[in-house]
GROMACS .gro file of C-alpha atoms in nm:
model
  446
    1UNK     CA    1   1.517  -0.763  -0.989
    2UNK     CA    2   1.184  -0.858  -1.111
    3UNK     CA    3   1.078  -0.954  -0.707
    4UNK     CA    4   1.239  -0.631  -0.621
    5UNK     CA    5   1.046  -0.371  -0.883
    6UNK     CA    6   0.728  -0.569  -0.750
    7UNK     CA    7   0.793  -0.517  -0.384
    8UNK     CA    8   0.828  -0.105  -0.509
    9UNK     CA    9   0.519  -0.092  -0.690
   10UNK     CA   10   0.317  -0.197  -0.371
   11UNK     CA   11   0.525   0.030  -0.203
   12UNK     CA   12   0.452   0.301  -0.425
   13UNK     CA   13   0.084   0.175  -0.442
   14UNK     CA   14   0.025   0.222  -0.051
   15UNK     CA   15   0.191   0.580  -0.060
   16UNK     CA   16  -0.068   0.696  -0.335
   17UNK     CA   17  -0.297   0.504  -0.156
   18UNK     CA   18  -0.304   0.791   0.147
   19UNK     CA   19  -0.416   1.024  -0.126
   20UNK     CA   20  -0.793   0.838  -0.083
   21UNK     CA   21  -0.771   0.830   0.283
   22UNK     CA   22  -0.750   1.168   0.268
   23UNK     CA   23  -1.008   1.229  -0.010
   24UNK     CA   24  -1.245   1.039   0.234
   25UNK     CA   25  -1.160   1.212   0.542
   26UNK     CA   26  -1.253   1.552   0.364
   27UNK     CA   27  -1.560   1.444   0.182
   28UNK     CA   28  -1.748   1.234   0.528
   29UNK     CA   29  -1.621   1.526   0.770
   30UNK     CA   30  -1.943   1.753   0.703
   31UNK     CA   31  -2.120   1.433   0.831
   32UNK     CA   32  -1.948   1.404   1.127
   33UNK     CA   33  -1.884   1.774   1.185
   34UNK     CA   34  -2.234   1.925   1.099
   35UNK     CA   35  -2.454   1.965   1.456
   36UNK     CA   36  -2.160   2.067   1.680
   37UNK     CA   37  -2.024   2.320   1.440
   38UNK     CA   38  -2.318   2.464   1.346
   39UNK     CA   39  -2.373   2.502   1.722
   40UNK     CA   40  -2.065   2.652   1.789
   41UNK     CA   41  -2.044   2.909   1.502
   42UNK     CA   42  -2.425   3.008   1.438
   43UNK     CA   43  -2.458   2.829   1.146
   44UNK     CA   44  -2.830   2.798   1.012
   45UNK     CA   45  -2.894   2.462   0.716
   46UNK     CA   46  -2.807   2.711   0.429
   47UNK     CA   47  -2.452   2.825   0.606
   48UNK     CA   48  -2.384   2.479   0.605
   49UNK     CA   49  -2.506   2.333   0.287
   50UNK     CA   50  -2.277   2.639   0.200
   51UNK     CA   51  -1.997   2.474   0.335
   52UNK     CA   52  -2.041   2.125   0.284
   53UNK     CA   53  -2.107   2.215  -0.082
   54UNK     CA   54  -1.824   2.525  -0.143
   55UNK     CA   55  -1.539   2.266  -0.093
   56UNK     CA   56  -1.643   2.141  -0.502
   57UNK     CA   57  -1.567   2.493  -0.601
   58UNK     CA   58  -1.182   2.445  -0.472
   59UNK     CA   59  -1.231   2.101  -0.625
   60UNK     CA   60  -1.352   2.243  -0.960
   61UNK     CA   61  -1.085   2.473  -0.951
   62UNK     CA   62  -0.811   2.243  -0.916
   63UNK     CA   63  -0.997   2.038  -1.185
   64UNK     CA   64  -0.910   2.294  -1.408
   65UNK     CA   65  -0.585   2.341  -1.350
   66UNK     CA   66  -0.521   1.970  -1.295
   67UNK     CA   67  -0.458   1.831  -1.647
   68UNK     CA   68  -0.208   2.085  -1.752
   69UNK     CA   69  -0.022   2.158  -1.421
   70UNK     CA   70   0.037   1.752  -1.407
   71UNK     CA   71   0.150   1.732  -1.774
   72UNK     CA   72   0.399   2.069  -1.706
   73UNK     CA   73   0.577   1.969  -1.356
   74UNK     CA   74   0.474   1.581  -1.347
   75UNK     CA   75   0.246   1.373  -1.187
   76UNK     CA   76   0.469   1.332  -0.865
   77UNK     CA   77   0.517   1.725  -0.799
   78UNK     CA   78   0.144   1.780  -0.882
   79UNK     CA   79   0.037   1.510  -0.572
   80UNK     CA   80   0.303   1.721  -0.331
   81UNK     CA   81   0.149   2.037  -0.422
   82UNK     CA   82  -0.234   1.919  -0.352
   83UNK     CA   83  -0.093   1.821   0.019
   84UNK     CA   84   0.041   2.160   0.108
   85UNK     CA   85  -0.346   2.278   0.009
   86UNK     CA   86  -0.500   2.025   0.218
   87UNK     CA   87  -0.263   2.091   0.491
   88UNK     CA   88  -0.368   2.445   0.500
   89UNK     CA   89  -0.733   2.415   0.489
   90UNK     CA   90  -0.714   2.151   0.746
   91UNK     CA   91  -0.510   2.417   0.961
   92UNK     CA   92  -0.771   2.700   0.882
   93UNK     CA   93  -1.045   2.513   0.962
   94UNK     CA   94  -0.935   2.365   1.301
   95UNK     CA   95  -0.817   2.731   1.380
   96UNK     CA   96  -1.104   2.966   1.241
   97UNK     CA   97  -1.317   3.196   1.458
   98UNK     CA   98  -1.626   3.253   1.210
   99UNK     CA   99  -1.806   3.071   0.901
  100UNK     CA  100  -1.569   3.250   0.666
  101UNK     CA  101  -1.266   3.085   0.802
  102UNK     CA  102  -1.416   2.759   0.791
  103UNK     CA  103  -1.525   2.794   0.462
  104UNK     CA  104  -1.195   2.947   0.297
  105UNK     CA  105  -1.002   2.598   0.461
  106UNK     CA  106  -1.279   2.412   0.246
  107UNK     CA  107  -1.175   2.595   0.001
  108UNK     CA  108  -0.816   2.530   0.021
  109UNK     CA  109  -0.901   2.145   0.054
  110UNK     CA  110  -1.114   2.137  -0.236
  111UNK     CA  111  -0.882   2.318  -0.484
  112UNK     CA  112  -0.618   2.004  -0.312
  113UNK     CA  113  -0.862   1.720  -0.395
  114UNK     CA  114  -0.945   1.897  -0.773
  115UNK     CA  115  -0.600   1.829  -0.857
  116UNK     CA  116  -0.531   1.508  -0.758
  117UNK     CA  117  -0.842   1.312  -0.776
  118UNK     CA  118  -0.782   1.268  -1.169
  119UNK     CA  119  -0.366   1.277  -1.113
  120UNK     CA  120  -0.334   1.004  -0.874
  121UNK     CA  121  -0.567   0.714  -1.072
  122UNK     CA  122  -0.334   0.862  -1.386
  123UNK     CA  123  -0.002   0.787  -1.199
  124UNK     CA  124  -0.130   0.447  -1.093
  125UNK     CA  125  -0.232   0.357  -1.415
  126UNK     CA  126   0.073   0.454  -1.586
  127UNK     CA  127   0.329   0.312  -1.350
  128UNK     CA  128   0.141  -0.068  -1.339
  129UNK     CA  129   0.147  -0.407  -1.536
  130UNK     CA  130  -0.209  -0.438  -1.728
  131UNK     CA  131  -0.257  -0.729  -1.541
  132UNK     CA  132  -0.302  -0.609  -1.233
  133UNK     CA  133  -0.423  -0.243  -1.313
  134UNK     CA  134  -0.749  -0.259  -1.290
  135UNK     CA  135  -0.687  -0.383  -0.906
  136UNK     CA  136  -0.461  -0.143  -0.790
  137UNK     CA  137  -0.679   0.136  -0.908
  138UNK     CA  138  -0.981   0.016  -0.782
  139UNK     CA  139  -0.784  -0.101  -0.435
  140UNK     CA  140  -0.804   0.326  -0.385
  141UNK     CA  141  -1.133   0.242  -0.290
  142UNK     CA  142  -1.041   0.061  -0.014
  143UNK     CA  143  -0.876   0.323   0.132
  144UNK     CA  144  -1.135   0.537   0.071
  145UNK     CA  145  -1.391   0.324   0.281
  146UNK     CA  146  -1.097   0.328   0.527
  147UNK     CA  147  -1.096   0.717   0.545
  148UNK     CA  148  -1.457   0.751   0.592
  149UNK     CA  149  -1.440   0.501   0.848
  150UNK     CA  150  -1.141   0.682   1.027
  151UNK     CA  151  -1.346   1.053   0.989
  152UNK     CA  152  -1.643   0.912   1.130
  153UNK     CA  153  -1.499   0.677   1.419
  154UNK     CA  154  -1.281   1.004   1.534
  155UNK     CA  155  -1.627   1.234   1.498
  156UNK     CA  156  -1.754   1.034   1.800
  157UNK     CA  157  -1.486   1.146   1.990
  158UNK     CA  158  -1.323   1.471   1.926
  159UNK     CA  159  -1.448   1.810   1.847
  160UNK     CA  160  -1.473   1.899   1.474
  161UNK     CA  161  -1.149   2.100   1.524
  162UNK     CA  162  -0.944   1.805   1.668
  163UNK     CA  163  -1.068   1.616   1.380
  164UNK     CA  164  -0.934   1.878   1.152
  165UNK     CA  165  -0.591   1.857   1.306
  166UNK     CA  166  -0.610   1.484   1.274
  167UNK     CA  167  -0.673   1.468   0.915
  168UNK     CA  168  -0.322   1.615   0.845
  169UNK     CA  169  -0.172   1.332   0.950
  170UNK     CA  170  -0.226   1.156   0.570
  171UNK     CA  171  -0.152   1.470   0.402
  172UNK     CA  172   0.233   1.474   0.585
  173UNK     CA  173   0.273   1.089   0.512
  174UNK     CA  174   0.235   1.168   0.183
  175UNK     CA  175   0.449   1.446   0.156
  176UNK     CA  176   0.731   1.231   0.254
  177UNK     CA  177   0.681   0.937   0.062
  178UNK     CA  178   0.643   1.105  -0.231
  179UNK     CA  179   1.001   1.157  -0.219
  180UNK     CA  180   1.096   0.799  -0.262
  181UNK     CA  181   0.820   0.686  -0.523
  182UNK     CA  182   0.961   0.727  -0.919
  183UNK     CA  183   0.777   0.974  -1.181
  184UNK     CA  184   0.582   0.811  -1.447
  185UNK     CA  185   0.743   0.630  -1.701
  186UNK     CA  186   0.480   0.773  -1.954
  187UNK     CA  187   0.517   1.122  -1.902
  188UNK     CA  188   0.878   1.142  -1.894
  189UNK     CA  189   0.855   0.952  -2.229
  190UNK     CA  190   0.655   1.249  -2.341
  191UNK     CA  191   0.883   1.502  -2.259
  192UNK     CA  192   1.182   1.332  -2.417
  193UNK     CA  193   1.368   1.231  -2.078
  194UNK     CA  194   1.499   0.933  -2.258
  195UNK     CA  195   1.748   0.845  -1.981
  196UNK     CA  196   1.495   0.918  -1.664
  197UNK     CA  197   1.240   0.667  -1.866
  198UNK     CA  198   1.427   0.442  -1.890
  199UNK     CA  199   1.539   0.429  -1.464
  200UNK     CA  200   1.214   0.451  -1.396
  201UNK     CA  201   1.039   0.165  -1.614
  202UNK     CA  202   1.356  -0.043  -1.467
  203UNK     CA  203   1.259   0.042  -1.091
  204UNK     CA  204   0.901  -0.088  -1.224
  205UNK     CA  205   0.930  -0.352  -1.405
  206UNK     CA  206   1.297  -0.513  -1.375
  207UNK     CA  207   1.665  -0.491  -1.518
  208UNK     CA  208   1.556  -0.497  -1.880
  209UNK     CA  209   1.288  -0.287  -1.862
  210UNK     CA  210   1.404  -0.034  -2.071
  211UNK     CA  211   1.458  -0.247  -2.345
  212UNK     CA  212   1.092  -0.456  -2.324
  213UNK     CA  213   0.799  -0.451  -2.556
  214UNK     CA  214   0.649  -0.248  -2.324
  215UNK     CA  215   0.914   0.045  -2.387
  216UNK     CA  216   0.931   0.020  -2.701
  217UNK     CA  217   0.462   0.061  -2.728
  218UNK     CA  218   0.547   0.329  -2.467
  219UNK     CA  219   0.751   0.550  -2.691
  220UNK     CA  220   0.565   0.463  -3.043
  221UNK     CA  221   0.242   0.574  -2.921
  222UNK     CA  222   0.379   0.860  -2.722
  223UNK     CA  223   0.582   1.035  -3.064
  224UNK     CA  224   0.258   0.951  -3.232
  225UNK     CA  225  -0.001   1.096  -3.026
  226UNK     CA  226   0.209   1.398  -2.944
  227UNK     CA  227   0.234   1.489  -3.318
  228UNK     CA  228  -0.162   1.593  -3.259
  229UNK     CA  229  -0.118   1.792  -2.939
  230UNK     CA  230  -0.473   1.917  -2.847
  231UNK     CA  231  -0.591   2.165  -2.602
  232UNK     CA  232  -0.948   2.214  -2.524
  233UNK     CA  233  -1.082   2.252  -2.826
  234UNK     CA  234  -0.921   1.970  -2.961
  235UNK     CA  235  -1.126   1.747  -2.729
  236UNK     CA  236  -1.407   1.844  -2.990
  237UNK     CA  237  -1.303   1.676  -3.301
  238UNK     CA  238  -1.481   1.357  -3.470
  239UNK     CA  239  -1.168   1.106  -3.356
  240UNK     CA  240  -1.185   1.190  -2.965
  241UNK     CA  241  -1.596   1.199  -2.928
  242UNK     CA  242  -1.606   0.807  -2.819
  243UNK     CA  243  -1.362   0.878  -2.540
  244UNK     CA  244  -1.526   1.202  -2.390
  245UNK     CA  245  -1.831   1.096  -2.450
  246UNK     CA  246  -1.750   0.795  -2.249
  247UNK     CA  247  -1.551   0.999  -1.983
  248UNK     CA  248  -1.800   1.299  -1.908
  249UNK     CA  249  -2.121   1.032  -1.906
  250UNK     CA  250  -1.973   0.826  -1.638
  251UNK     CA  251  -1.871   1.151  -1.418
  252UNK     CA  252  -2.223   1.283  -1.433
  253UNK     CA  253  -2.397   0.961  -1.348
  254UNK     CA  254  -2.146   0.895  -1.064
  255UNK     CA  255  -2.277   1.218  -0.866
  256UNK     CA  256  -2.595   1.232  -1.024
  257UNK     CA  257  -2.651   0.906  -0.817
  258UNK     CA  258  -2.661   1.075  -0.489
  259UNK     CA  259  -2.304   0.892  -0.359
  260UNK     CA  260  -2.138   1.233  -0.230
  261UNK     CA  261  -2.466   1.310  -0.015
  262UNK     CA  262  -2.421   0.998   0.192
  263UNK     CA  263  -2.029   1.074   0.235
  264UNK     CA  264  -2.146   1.409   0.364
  265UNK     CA  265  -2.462   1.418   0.506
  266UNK     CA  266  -2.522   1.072   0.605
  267UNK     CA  267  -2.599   1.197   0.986
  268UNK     CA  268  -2.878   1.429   0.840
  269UNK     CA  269  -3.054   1.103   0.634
  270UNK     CA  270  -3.025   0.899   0.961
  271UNK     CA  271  -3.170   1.157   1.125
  272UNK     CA  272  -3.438   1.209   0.918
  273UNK     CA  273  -3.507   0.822   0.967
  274UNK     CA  274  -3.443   0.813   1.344
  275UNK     CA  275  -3.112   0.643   1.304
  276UNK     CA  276  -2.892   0.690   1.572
  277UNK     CA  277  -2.679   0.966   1.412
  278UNK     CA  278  -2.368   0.840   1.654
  279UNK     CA  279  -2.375   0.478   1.521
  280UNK     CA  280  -2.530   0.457   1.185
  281UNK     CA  281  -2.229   0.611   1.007
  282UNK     CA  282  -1.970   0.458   1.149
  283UNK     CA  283  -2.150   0.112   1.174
  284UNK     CA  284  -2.164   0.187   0.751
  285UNK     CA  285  -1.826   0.319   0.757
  286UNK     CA  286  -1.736  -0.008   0.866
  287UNK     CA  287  -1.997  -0.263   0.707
  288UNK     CA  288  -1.897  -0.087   0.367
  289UNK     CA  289  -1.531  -0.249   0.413
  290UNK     CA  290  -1.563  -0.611   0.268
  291UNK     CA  291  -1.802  -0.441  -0.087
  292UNK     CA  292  -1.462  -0.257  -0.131
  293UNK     CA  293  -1.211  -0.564  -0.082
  294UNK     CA  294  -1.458  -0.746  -0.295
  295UNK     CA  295  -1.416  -0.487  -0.565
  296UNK     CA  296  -1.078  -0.547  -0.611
  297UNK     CA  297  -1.087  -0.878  -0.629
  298UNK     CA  298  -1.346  -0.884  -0.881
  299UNK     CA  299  -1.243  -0.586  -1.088
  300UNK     CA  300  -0.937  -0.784  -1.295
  301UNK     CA  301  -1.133  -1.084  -1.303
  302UNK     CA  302  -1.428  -1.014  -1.428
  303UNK     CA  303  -1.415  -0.675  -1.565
  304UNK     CA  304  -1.496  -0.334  -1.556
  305UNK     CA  305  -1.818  -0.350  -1.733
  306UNK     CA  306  -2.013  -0.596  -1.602
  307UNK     CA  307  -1.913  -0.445  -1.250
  308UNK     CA  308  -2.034  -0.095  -1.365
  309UNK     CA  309  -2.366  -0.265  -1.460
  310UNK     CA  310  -2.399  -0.489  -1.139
  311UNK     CA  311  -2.290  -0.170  -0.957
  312UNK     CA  312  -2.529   0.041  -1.081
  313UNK     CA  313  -2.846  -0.170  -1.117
  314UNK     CA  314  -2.823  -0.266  -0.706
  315UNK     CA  315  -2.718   0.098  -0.604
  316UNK     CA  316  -3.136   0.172  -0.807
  317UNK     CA  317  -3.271  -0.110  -0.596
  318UNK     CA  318  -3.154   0.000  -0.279
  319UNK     CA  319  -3.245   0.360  -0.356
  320UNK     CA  320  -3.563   0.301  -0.444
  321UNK     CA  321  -3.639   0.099  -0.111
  322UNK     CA  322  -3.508   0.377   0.084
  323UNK     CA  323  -3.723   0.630  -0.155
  324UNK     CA  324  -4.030   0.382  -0.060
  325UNK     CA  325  -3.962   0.409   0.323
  326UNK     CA  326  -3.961   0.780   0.300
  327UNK     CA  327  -4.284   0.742   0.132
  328UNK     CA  328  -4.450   0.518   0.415
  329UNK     CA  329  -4.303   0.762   0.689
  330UNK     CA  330  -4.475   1.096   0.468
  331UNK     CA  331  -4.817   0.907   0.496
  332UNK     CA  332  -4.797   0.726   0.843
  333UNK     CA  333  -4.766   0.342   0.700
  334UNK     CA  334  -4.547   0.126   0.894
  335UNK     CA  335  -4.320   0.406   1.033
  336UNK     CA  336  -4.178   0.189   1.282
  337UNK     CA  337  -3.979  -0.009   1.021
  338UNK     CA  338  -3.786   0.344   0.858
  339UNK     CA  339  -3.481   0.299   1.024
  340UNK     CA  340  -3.471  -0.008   0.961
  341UNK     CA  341  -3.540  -0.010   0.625
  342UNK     CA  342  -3.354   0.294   0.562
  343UNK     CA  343  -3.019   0.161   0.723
  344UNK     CA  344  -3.032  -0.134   0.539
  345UNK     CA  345  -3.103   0.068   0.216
  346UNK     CA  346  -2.780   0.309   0.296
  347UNK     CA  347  -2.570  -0.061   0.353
  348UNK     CA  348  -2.704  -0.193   0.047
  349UNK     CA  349  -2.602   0.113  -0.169
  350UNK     CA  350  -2.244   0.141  -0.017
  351UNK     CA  351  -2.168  -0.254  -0.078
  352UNK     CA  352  -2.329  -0.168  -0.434
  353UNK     CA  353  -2.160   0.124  -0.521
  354UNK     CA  354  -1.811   0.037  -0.363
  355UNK     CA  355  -1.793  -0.242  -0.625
  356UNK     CA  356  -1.826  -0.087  -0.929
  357UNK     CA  357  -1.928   0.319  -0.960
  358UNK     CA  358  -1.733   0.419  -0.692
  359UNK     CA  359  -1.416   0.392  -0.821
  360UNK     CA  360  -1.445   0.250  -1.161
  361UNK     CA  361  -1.501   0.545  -1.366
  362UNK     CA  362  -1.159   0.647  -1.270
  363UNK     CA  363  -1.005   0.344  -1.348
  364UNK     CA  364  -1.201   0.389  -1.709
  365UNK     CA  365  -1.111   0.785  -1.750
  366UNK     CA  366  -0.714   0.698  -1.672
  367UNK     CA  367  -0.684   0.401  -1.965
  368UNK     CA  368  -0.909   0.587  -2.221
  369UNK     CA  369  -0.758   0.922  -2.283
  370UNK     CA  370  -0.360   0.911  -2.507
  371UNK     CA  371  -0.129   1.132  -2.370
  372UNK     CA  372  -0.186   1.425  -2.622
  373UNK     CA  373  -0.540   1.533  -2.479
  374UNK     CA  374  -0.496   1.329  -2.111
  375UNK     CA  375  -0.427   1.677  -1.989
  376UNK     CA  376  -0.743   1.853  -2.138
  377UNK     CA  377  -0.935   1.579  -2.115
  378UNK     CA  378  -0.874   1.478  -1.772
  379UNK     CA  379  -0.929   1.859  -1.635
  380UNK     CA  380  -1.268   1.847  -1.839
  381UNK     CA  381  -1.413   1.510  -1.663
  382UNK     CA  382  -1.272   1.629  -1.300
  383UNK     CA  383  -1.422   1.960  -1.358
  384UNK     CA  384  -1.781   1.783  -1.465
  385UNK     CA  385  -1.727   1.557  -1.164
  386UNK     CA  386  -1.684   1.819  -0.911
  387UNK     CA  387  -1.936   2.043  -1.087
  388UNK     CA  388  -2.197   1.775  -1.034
  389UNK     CA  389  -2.075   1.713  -0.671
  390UNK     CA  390  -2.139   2.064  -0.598
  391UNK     CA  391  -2.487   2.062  -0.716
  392UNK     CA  392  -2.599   1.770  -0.569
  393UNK     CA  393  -2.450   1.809  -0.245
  394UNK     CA  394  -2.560   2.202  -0.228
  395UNK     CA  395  -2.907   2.084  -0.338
  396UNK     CA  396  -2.926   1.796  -0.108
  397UNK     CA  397  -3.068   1.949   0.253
  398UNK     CA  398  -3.324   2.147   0.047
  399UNK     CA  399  -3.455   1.859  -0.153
  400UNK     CA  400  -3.456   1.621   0.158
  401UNK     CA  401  -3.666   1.886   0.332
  402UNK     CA  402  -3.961   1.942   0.036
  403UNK     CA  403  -3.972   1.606  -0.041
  404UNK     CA  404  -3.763   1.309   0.084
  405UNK     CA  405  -3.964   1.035  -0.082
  406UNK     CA  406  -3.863   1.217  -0.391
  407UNK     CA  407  -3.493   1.244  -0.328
  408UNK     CA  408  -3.387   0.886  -0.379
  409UNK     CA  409  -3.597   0.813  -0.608
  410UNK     CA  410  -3.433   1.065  -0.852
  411UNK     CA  411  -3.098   0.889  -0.730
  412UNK     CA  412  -3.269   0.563  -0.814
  413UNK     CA  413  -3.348   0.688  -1.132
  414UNK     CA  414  -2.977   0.825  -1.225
  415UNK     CA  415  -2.832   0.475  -1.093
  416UNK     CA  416  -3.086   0.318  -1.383
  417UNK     CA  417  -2.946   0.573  -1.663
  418UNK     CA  418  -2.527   0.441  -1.544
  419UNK     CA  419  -2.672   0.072  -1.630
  420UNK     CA  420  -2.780   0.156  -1.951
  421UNK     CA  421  -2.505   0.417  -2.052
  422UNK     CA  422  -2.262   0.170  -1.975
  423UNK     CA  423  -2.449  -0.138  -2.109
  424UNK     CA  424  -2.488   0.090  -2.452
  425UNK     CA  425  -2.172   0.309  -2.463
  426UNK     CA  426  -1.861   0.159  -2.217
  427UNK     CA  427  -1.630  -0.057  -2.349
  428UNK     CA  428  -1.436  -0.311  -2.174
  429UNK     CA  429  -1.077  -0.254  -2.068
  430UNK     CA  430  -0.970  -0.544  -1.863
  431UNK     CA  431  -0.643  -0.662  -1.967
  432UNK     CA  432  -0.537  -0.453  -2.213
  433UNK     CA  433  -0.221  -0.222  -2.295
  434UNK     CA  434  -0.316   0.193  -2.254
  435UNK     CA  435  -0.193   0.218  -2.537
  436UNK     CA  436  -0.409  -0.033  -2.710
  437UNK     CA  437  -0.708   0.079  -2.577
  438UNK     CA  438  -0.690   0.438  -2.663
  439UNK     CA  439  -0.565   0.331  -3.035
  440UNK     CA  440  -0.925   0.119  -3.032
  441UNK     CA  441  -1.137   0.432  -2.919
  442UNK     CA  442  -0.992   0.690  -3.142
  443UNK     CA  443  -1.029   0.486  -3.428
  444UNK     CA  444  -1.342   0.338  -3.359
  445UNK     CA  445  -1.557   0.655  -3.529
  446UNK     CA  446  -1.403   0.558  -3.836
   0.00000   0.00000   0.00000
């Protein structure tokens, strides 16, 4: 039994898994997309900056709605819904004839990756042993570097509507695997499915599940924290401030250090740098693989906060060497060594942020919230994350243009702030129960 529930979660791990694969394939398709479609439909830099940067307004939408829709119909029927949005914006984009059909299928994707980018970290978090959560989470990432990879590989080949069709192809995996995976043991606790708990903790965790320490922590903290239920507003009293504090610092400073502008205009830096704009990504694509294998092997050994900090303080180092070859190209010094210096900046930063700010902040926003404000809570750190994303990658062409130098330095300078936030504020969760964690943070203003 025991062999058996392990053999599902890995099964169950791989089918969420897809979820990132397809997160990927939607964030590094503007990169691989961007000179052929503004050819074909007219597009000037602001059209597209448009729609490289309108899909975080779907994505801040869904944000919204993401917390409460997944508490209301479950995590599992929340995930299904998000594909039948990206399967639609994936379908309007490969079939539009003008810049508004383009940009309503970003649309459509965005609102898709809104709700699930906080849902599926949730469900993985609240279906695994502590043990091992930390790596499963973080192994998301892995699949991310594989989607990017897959988006950028295809871009060589195929016309930014074939790529469109492609990308479906995760979305309808998922769709039908989400039929066999269980619903989380946690939130059926919290709507009093006693029975349904119970089967699913078993298909987890083993025969006796249902009658293990862990169910038993399970249902304490769940009637406890749901005697408080808190909206919104509740995420504004004195007992929750550590955890949203912690929750909407890390979400800024992840997109306030630049990462979503490399996922989506990474042809447009290499360019800038004369980088071969049909290599370069994909050669990062693929150099970026081993940071994220490394990540989850690291992540349950030796933490999530010394990662964050290692994460962060190489991610400044490597943006501030490709700020300083931007610098020495503005004023004709050495410009023969740019690309060089700047591809080797853009490898350095992927290894360095695949290892620790990439993906750890959701591994850190799905242990730190109970389940009576998860909902609110989690909608409120998507929504800042997307938010962010939107500004940044809107901002992006414009800022590269007045002043590149400039640019990544200011990245530099955000990836300094995520050391010290989370050397000063971030607390370490390796290897502890949710429920024990989020008991320590509520109480720890007291």
């Amino acid at each position: 039994w025991i062999k058996k529930a392990k053999e599902e979660n890995e099964i169950i791990h791989y089918i969420e898994s897809l979820t990132l694969i397809e997160i990927a394939c939607q964030a590094g398709y503007t990169s691989t997309a961007e000179f052929e479609m503004m050819e074909d439909l007219g597009m000037s830099i602001a059209a597209y900056s448009f729609f490289g940067s309108i899909m975080t307004v779907g994505a801040a939408i869904g944000a919204i709605l993401s917390g409460k829709m997944a508490d209301f119909v479950g995590r599992k029927r929340t995930m299904w819904l998000s594909q039948i949005f990206c399967i639609m914006g994936w379908l309007g984009i490969a079939f539009a004839k003008n810049v508004w059909g383009v940009n309503i299928g970003r649309v459509s994707i965005g609102f898709a990756v809104g709700l699930i980018a906080y849902v599926v970290p949730v469900y993985i978090a609240e279906i695994t042993p502590k043990n091992i959560r930390g790596r499963f989470v973080v192994t998301l990432q892995l699949m991310n570097c594989s989607g990017l990879l897959a988006v950028f590989f295809l871009g060589n080949f195929f016309s930014w509507r074939t790529v469109s069709l492609l990308a479906i192809i995760p979305c309808l995996m998922q769709v039908v695997g989400l039929v066999f995976v269980p619903e989380s043991p946690r939130w059926l606790a919290s709507i009093g499915k006693e029975i349904e708990f119970e089967d699913a903790l078993r298909r987890l965790r083993g025969v006796d599940a249902g009658f293990s320490q862990e169910a038993i922590e399970i249902k304490d903290a769940t009637e406890n924290f749901q005697r408080g239920e808190a909206g919104f507003q509740g995420l504004f009293q004195k007992k929750y401030a550590y955890p949203v504090m912690i929750g909407v610092g890390l979400m800024l400073l992840q997109q306030l250090g630049g990462n979503s502008v490399f996922a989506a205009y990474l042809s447009t830096v290499f360019a800038k740098a004369n980088v071969s704009t049909t290599i370069g990504p994909t050669a990062i694509a693929f150099l970026q693989m081993p940071a994220a294998v490394l990540g989850v092997l690291l992540m349950d050994a030796f933490g999530r906060r010394a990662l964050l900090m290692v994460s962060s303080i190489a991610s400044c180092l490597c943006l501030s060497i490709m700020g300083l070859s931007f610098y020495l190209q503005e004023h004709q010094y050495a410009k023969e060594f740019t690309p060089l210096m700047v591809f080797l900046g853009v490898l350095g930063f992927s290894y360095a942020f695949a290892i620790g700010m990439s993906g750890i902040p959701w591994v850190i926003m799905s242990e730190i919230f109970p389940i009576n404000i998860k909902a609110s809570a989690g909608s409120l750190v998507t929504l800042v994350n997307w938010s962010c994303s939107w500004l940044v990658t809107f901002a992006f062409n414009f800022m590269l243009e007045w002043n590149s130098a400039g640019t990544f330095f200011f990245f530099a300078s955000m990836s300094a702030m995520a050391f010290l936030f989370t050397w000063i504020m971030v607390p370490e969760t390796k290897g502890r129960s949710l429920e024990e964690i989020q008991a320590t943070l509520i109480t720890y203003v007291y």
